[in-house]
PDB file of C-alpha atoms in Angstrom:
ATOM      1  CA  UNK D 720     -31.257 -23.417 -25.127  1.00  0.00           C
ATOM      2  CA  UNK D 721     -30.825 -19.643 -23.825  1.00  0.00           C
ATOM      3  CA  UNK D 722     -32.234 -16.512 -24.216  1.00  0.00           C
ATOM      4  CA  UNK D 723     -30.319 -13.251 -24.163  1.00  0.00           C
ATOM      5  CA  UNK D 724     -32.593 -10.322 -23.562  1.00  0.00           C
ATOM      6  CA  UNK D 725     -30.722  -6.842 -24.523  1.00  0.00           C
ATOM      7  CA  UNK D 726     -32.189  -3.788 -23.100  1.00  0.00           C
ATOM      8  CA  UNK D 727     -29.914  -0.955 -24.812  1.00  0.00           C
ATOM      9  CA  UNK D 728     -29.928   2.197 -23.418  1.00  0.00           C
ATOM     10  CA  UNK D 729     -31.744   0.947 -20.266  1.00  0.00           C
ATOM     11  CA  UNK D 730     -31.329   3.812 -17.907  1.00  0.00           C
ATOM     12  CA  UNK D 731     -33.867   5.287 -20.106  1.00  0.00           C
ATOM     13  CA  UNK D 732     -36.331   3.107 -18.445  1.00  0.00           C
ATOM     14  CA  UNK D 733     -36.201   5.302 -15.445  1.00  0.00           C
ATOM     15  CA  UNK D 734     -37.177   7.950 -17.268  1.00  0.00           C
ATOM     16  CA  UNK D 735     -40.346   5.751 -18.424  1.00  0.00           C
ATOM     17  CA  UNK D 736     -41.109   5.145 -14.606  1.00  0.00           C
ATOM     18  CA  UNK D 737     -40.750   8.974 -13.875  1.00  0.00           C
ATOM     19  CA  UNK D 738     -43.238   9.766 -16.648  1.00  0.00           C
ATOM     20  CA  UNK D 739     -45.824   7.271 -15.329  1.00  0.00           C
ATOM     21  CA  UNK D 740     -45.488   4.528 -18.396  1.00  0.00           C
ATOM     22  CA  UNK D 741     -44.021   2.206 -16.609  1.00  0.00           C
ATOM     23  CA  UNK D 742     -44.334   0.647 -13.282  1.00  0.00           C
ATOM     24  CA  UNK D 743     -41.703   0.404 -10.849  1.00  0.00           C
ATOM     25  CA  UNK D 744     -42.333  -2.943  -9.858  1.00  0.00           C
ATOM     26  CA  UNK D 745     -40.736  -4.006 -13.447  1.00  0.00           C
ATOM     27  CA  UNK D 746     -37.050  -3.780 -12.043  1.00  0.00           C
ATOM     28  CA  UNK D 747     -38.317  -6.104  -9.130  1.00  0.00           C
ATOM     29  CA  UNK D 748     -39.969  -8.727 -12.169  1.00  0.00           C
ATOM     30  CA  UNK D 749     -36.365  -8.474 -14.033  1.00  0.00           C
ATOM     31  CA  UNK D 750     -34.291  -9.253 -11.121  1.00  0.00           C
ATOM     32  CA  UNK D 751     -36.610 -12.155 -10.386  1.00  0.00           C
ATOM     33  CA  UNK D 752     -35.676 -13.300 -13.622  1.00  0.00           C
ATOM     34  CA  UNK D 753     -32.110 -12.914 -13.217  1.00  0.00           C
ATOM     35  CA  UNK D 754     -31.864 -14.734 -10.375  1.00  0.00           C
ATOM     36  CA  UNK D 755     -34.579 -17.667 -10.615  1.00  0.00           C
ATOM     37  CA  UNK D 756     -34.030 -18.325 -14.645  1.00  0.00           C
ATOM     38  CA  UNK D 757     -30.687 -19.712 -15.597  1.00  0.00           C
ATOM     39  CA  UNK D 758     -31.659 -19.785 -19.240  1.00  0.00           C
ATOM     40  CA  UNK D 759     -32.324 -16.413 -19.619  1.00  0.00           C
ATOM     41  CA  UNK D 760     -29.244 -14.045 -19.621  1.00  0.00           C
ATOM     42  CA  UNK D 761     -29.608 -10.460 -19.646  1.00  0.00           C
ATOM     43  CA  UNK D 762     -27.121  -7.615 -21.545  1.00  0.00           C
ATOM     44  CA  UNK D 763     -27.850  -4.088 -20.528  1.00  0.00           C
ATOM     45  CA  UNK D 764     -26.025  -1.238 -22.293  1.00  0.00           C
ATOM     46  CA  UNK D 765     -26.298   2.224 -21.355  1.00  0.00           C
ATOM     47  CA  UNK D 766     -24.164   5.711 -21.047  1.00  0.00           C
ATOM     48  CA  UNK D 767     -24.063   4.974 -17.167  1.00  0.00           C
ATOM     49  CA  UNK D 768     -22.882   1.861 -14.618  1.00  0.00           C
ATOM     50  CA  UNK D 769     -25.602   0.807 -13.288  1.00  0.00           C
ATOM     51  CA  UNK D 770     -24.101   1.691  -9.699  1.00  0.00           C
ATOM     52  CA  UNK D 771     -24.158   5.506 -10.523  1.00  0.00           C
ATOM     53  CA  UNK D 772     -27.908   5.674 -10.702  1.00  0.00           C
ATOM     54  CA  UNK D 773     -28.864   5.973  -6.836  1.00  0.00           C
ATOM     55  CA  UNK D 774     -32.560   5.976  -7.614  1.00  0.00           C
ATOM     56  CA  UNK D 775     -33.887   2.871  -5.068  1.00  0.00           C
ATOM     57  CA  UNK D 776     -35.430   0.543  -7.976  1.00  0.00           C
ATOM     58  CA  UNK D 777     -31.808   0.812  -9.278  1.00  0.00           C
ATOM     59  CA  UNK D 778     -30.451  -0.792  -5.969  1.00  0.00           C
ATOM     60  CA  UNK D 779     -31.998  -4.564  -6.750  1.00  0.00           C
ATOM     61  CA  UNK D 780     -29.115  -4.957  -9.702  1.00  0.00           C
ATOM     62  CA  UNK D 781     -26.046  -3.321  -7.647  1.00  0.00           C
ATOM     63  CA  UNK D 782     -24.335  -6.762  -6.268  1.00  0.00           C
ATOM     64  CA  UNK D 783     -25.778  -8.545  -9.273  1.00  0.00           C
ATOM     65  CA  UNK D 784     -24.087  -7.346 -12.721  1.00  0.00           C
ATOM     66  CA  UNK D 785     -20.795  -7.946 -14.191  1.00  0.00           C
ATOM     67  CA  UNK D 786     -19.354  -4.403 -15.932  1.00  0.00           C
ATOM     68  CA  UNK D 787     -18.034  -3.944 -18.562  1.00  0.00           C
ATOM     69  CA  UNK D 788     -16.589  -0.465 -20.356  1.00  0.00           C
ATOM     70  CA  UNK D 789     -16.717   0.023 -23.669  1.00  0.00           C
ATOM     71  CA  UNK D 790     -14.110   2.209 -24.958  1.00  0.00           C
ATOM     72  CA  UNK D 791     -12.295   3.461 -28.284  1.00  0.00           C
ATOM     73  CA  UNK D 792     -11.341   0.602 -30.769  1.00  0.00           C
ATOM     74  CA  UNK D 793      -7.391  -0.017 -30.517  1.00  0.00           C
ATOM     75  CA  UNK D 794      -5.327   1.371 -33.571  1.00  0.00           C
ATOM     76  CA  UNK D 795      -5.380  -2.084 -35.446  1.00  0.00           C
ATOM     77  CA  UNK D 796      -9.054  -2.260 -35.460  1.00  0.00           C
ATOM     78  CA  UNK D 797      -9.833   1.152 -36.202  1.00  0.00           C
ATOM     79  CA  UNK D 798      -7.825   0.939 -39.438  1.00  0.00           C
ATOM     80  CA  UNK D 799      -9.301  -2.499 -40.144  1.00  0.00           C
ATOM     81  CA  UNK D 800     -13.252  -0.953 -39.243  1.00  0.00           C
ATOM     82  CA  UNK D 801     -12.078   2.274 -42.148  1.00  0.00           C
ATOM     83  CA  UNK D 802     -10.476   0.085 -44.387  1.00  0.00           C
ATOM     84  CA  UNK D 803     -11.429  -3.750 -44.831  1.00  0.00           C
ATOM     85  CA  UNK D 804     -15.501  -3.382 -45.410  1.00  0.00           C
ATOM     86  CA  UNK D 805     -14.327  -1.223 -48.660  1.00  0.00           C
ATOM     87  CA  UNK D 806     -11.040  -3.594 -49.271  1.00  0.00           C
ATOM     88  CA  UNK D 807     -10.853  -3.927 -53.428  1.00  0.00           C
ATOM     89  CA  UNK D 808     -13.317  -0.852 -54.003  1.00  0.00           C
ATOM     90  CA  UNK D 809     -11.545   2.063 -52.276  1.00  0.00           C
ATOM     91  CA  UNK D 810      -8.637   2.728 -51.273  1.00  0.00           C
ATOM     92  CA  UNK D 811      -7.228   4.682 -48.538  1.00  0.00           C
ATOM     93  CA  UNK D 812      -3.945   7.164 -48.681  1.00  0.00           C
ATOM     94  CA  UNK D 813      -2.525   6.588 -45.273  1.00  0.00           C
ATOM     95  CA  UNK D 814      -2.864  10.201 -44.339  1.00  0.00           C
ATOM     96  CA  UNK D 815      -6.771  10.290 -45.107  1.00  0.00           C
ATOM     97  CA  UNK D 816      -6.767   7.144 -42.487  1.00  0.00           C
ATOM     98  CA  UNK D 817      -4.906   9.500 -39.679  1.00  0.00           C
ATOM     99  CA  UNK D 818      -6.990  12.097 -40.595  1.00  0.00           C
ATOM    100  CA  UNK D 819     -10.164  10.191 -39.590  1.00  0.00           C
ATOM    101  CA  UNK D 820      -8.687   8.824 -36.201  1.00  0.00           C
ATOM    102  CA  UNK D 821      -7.778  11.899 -35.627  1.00  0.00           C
ATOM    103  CA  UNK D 822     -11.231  13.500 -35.862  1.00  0.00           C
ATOM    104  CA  UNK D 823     -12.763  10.647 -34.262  1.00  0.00           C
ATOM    105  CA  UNK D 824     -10.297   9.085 -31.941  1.00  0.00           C
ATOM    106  CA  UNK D 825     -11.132   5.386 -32.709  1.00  0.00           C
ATOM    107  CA  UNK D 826     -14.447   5.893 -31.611  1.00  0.00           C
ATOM    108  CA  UNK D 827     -16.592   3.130 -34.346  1.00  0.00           C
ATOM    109  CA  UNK D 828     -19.852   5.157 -34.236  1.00  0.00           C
ATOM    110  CA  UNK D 829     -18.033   8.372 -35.668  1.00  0.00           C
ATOM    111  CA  UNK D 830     -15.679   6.558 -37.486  1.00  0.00           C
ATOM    112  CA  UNK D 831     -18.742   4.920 -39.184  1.00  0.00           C
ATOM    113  CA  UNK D 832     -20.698   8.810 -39.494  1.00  0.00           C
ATOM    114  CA  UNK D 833     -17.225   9.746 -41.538  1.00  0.00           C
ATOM    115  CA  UNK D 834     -16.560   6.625 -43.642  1.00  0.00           C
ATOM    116  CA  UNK D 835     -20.049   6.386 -45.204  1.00  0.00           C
ATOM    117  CA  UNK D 836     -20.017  10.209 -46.294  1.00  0.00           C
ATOM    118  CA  UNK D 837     -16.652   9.364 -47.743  1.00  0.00           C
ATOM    119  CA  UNK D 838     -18.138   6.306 -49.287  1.00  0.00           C
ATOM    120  CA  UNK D 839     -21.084   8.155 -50.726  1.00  0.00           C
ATOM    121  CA  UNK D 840     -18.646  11.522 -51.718  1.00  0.00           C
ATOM    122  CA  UNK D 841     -16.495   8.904 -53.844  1.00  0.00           C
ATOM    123  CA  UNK D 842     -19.404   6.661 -55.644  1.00  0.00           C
ATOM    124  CA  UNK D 843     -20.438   9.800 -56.620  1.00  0.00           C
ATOM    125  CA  UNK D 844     -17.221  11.084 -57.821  1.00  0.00           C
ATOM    126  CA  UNK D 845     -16.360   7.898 -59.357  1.00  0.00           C
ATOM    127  CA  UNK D 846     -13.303   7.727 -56.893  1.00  0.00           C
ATOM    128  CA  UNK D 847     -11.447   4.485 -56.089  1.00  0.00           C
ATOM    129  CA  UNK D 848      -8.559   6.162 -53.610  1.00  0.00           C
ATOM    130  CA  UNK D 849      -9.432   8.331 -50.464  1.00  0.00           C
ATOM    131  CA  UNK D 850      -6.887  11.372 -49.928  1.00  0.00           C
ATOM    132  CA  UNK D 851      -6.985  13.829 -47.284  1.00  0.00           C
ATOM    133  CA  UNK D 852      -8.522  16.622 -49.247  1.00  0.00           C
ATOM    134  CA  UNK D 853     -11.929  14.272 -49.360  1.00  0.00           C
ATOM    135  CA  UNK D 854     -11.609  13.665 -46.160  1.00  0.00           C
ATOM    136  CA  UNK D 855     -11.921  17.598 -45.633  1.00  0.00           C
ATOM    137  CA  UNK D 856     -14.725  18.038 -48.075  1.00  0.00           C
ATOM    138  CA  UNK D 857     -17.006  15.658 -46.337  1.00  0.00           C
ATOM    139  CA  UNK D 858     -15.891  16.671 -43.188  1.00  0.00           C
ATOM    140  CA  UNK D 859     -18.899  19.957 -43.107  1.00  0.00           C
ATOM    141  CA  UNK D 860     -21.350  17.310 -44.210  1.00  0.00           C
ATOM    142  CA  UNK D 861     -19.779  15.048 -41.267  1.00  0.00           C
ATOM    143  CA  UNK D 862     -20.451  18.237 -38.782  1.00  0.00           C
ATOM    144  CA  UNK D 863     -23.919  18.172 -40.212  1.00  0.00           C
ATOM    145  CA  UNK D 864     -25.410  14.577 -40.078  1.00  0.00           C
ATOM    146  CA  UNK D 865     -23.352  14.217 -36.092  1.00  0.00           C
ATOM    147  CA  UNK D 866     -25.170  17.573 -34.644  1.00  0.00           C
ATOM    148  CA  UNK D 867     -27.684  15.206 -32.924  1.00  0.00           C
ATOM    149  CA  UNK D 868     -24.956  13.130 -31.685  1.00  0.00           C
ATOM    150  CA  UNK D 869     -22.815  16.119 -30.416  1.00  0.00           C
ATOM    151  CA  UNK D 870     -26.353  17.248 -29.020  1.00  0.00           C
ATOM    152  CA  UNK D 871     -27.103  13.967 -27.287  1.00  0.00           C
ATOM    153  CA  UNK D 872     -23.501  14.739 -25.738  1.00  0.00           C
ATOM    154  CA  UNK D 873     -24.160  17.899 -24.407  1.00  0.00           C
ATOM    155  CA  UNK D 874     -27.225  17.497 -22.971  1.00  0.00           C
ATOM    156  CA  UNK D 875     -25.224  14.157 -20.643  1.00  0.00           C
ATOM    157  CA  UNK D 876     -23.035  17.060 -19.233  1.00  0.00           C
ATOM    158  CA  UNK D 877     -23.429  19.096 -15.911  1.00  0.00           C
ATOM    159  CA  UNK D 878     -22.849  22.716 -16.379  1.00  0.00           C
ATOM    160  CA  UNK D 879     -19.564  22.275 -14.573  1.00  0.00           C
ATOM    161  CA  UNK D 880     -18.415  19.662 -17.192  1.00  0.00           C
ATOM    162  CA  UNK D 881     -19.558  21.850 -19.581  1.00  0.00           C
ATOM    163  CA  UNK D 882     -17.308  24.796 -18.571  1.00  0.00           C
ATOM    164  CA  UNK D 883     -14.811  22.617 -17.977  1.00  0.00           C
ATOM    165  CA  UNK D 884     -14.726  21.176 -22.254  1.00  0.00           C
ATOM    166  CA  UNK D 885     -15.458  24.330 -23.648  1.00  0.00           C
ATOM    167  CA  UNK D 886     -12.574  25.833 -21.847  1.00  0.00           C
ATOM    168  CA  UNK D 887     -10.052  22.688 -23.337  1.00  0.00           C
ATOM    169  CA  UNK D 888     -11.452  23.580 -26.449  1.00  0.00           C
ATOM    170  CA  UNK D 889     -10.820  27.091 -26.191  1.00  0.00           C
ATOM    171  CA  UNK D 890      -7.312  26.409 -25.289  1.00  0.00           C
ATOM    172  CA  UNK D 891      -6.850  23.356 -27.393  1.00  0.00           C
ATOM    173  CA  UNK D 892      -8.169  24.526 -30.789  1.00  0.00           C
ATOM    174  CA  UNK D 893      -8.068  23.374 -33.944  1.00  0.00           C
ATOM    175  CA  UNK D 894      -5.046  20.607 -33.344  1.00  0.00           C
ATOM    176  CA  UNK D 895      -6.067  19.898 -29.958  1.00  0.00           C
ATOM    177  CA  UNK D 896      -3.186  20.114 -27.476  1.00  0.00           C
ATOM    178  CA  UNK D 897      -3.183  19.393 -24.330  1.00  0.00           C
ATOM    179  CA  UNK D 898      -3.710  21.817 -21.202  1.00  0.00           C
ATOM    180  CA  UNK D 899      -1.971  21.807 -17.866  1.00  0.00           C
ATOM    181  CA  UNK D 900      -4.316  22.500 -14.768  1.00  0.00           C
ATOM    182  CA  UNK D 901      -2.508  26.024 -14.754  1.00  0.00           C
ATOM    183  CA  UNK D 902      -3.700  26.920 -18.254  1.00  0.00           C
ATOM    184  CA  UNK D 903      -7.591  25.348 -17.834  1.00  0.00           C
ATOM    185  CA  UNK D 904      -7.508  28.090 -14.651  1.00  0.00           C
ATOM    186  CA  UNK D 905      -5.791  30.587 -16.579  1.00  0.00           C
ATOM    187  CA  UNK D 906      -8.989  30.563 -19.193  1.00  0.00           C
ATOM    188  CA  UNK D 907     -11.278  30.234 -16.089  1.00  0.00           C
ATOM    189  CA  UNK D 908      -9.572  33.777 -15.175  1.00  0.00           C
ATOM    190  CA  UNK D 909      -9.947  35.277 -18.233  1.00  0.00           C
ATOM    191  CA  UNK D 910     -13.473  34.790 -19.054  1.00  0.00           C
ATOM    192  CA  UNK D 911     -14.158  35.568 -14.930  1.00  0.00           C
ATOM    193  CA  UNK D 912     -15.183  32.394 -14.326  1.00  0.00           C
ATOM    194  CA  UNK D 913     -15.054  31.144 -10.671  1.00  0.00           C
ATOM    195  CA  UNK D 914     -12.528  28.704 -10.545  1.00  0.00           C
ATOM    196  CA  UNK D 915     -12.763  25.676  -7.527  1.00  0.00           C
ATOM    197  CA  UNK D 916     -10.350  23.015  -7.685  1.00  0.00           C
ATOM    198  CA  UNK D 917     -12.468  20.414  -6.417  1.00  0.00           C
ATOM    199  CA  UNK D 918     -15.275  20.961  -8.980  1.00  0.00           C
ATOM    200  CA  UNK D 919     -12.592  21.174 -11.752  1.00  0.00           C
ATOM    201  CA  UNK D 920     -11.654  17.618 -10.894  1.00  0.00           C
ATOM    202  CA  UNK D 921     -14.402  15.942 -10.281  1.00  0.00           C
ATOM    203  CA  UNK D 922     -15.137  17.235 -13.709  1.00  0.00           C
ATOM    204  CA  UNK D 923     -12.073  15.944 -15.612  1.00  0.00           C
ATOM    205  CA  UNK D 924     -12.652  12.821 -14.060  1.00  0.00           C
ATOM    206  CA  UNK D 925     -16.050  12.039 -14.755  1.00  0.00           C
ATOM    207  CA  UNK D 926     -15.310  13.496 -18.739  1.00  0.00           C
ATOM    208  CA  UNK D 927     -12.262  11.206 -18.580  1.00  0.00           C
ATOM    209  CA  UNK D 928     -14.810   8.078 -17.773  1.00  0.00           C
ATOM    210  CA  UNK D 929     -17.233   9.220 -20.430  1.00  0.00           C
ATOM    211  CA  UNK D 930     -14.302   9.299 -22.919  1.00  0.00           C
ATOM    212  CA  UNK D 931     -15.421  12.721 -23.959  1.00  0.00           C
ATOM    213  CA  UNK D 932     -11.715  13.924 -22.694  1.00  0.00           C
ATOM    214  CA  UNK D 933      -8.295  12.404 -22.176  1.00  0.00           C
ATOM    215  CA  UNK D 934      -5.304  12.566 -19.906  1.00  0.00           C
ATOM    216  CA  UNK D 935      -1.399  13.000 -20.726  1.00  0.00           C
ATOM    217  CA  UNK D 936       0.280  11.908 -18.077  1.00  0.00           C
ATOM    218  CA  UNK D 937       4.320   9.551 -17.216  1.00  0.00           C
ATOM    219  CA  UNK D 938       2.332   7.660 -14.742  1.00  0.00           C
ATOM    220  CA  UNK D 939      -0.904   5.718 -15.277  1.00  0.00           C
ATOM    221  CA  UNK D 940      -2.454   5.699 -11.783  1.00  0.00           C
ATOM    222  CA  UNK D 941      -6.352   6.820 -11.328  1.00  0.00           C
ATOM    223  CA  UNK D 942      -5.778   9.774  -9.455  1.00  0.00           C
ATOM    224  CA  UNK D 943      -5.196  13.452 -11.160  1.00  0.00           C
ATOM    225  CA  UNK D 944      -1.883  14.183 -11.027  1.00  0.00           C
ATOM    226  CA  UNK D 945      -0.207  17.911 -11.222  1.00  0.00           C
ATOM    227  CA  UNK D 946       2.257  17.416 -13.646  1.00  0.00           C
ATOM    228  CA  UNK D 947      -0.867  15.755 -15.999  1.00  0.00           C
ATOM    229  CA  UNK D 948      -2.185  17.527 -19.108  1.00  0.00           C
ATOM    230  CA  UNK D 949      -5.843  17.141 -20.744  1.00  0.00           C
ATOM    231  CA  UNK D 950      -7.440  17.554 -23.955  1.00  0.00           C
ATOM    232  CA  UNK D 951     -10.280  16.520 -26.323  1.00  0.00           C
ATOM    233  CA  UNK D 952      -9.007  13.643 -28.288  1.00  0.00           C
ATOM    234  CA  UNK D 953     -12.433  13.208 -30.483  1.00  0.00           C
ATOM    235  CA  UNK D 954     -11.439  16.024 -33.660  1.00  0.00           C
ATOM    236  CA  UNK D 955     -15.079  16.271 -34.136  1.00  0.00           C
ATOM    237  CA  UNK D 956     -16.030  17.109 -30.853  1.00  0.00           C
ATOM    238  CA  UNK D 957     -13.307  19.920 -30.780  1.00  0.00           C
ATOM    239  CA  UNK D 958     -14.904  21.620 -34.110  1.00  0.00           C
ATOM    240  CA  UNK D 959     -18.355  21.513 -32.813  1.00  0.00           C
ATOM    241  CA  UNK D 960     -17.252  23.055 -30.025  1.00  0.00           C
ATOM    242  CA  UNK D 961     -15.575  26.058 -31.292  1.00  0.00           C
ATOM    243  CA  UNK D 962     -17.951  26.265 -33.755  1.00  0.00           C
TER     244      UNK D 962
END
């Protein structure tokens, strides 16, 4: 038999360590496990890879875990994760279903936060078909109940990421298109904010890995190209923001 031990959000063990709860020599006890104890397998889930965090009880795991990024459903399941738990209750207009993508770009945990109010908003209203006008009724309750979520988000950010979404949401706005580097520097300008290239990308590129942002571009290669546009695909995010 095995044993998987899950340890979800574990870089907030650090943050244990740092407040004196827990000692240090834990990361040494867990690696010993991983190592010496084939019937124990470990799953660690967390915002960051576990090479990011350069603090030196970190270093036993670097050349020991397999990674693994979770990302945004695909289309298929994102319209099977709105659609199927409710199959033969509620029904769903096929606007009302782009509607919630759009405001929560495949992401499950928001899609989740908007299908229950509109689960709740139609047992109520004795309701068996979802149209796009109840999808914009619950949506201030939606803004509501994800505030510590859109919190949570913030508070990840450096204050140059920070600049960096508020000014795609500036220029984005309500329908979210997508800026050229030209027109994020262009904002930059306008609100006399300094404006240094290299800080700018580093910043779209580490909001690109948290999925907080994404980039239009022909090519798909890793590095930022010129001719590549960016904007906040997660609806919800873009509200808060400009709200």
């Amino acid at each position: 038999q095995k044993i998987i031990v899950f340890i979800d959000e574990f870089e907030v063990l650090e943050a244990q360590v740092k407040k004196g709860r827990l000692d240090p020599e834990l990361f040494e006890y867990l690696r010993s496990l991983m190592q010496h104890h084939t019937s124990i397998n470990f799953l660690l889930s967390g915002t960051h890879k576990i090479e990011e965090l350069t603090r030196g009880y970190w270093s036993v795991f670097f050349n020991m875990a397999l990674h693994h990024q979770l990302s945004r459903l695909s289309a298929a399941s994102a319209i099977g994760l709105i659609t199927n738990p409710v199959a033969g209750y509620l029904e769903y207009e096929p606007y009302a279903v782009r509607k919630i993508r759009d405001l929560t770009a495949d992401q499950p945990y928001l899609l989740h936060l908007v299908c229950k109010s509109l689960v709740d908003h139609c047992n109520e209203k004795c309701k068996a078909y979802v149209t796009i006008n109840d999808v914009n009724i619950v949506l201030r309750e939606v803004m509501e109940t994800g505030q510590f979520h859109f919190d949570w988000l913030w508070n990840q950010l450096e204050a140059e990421e920070r600049i960096v979404l508020v000014a795609l949401a500036e220029g984005g706005r309500e329908d979210g298109r997508a800026l050229s580097r030209v027109e994020i520097e262009e904002i930059y300008r306008h609100y006399r904010i300094p404006y240094k290239w290299e800080q700018v990308t580093a910043s779209l590129k580490d909001l690109i890995k948290m999925d907080v942002i994404e980039k239009i571009a022909d090519d798909l290669r890793e590095h930022l190209v010129d001719g590549a546009r960016f904007r906040i695909a997660v609806g919800l995010i873009r509200q808060w923001l400009l709200k």
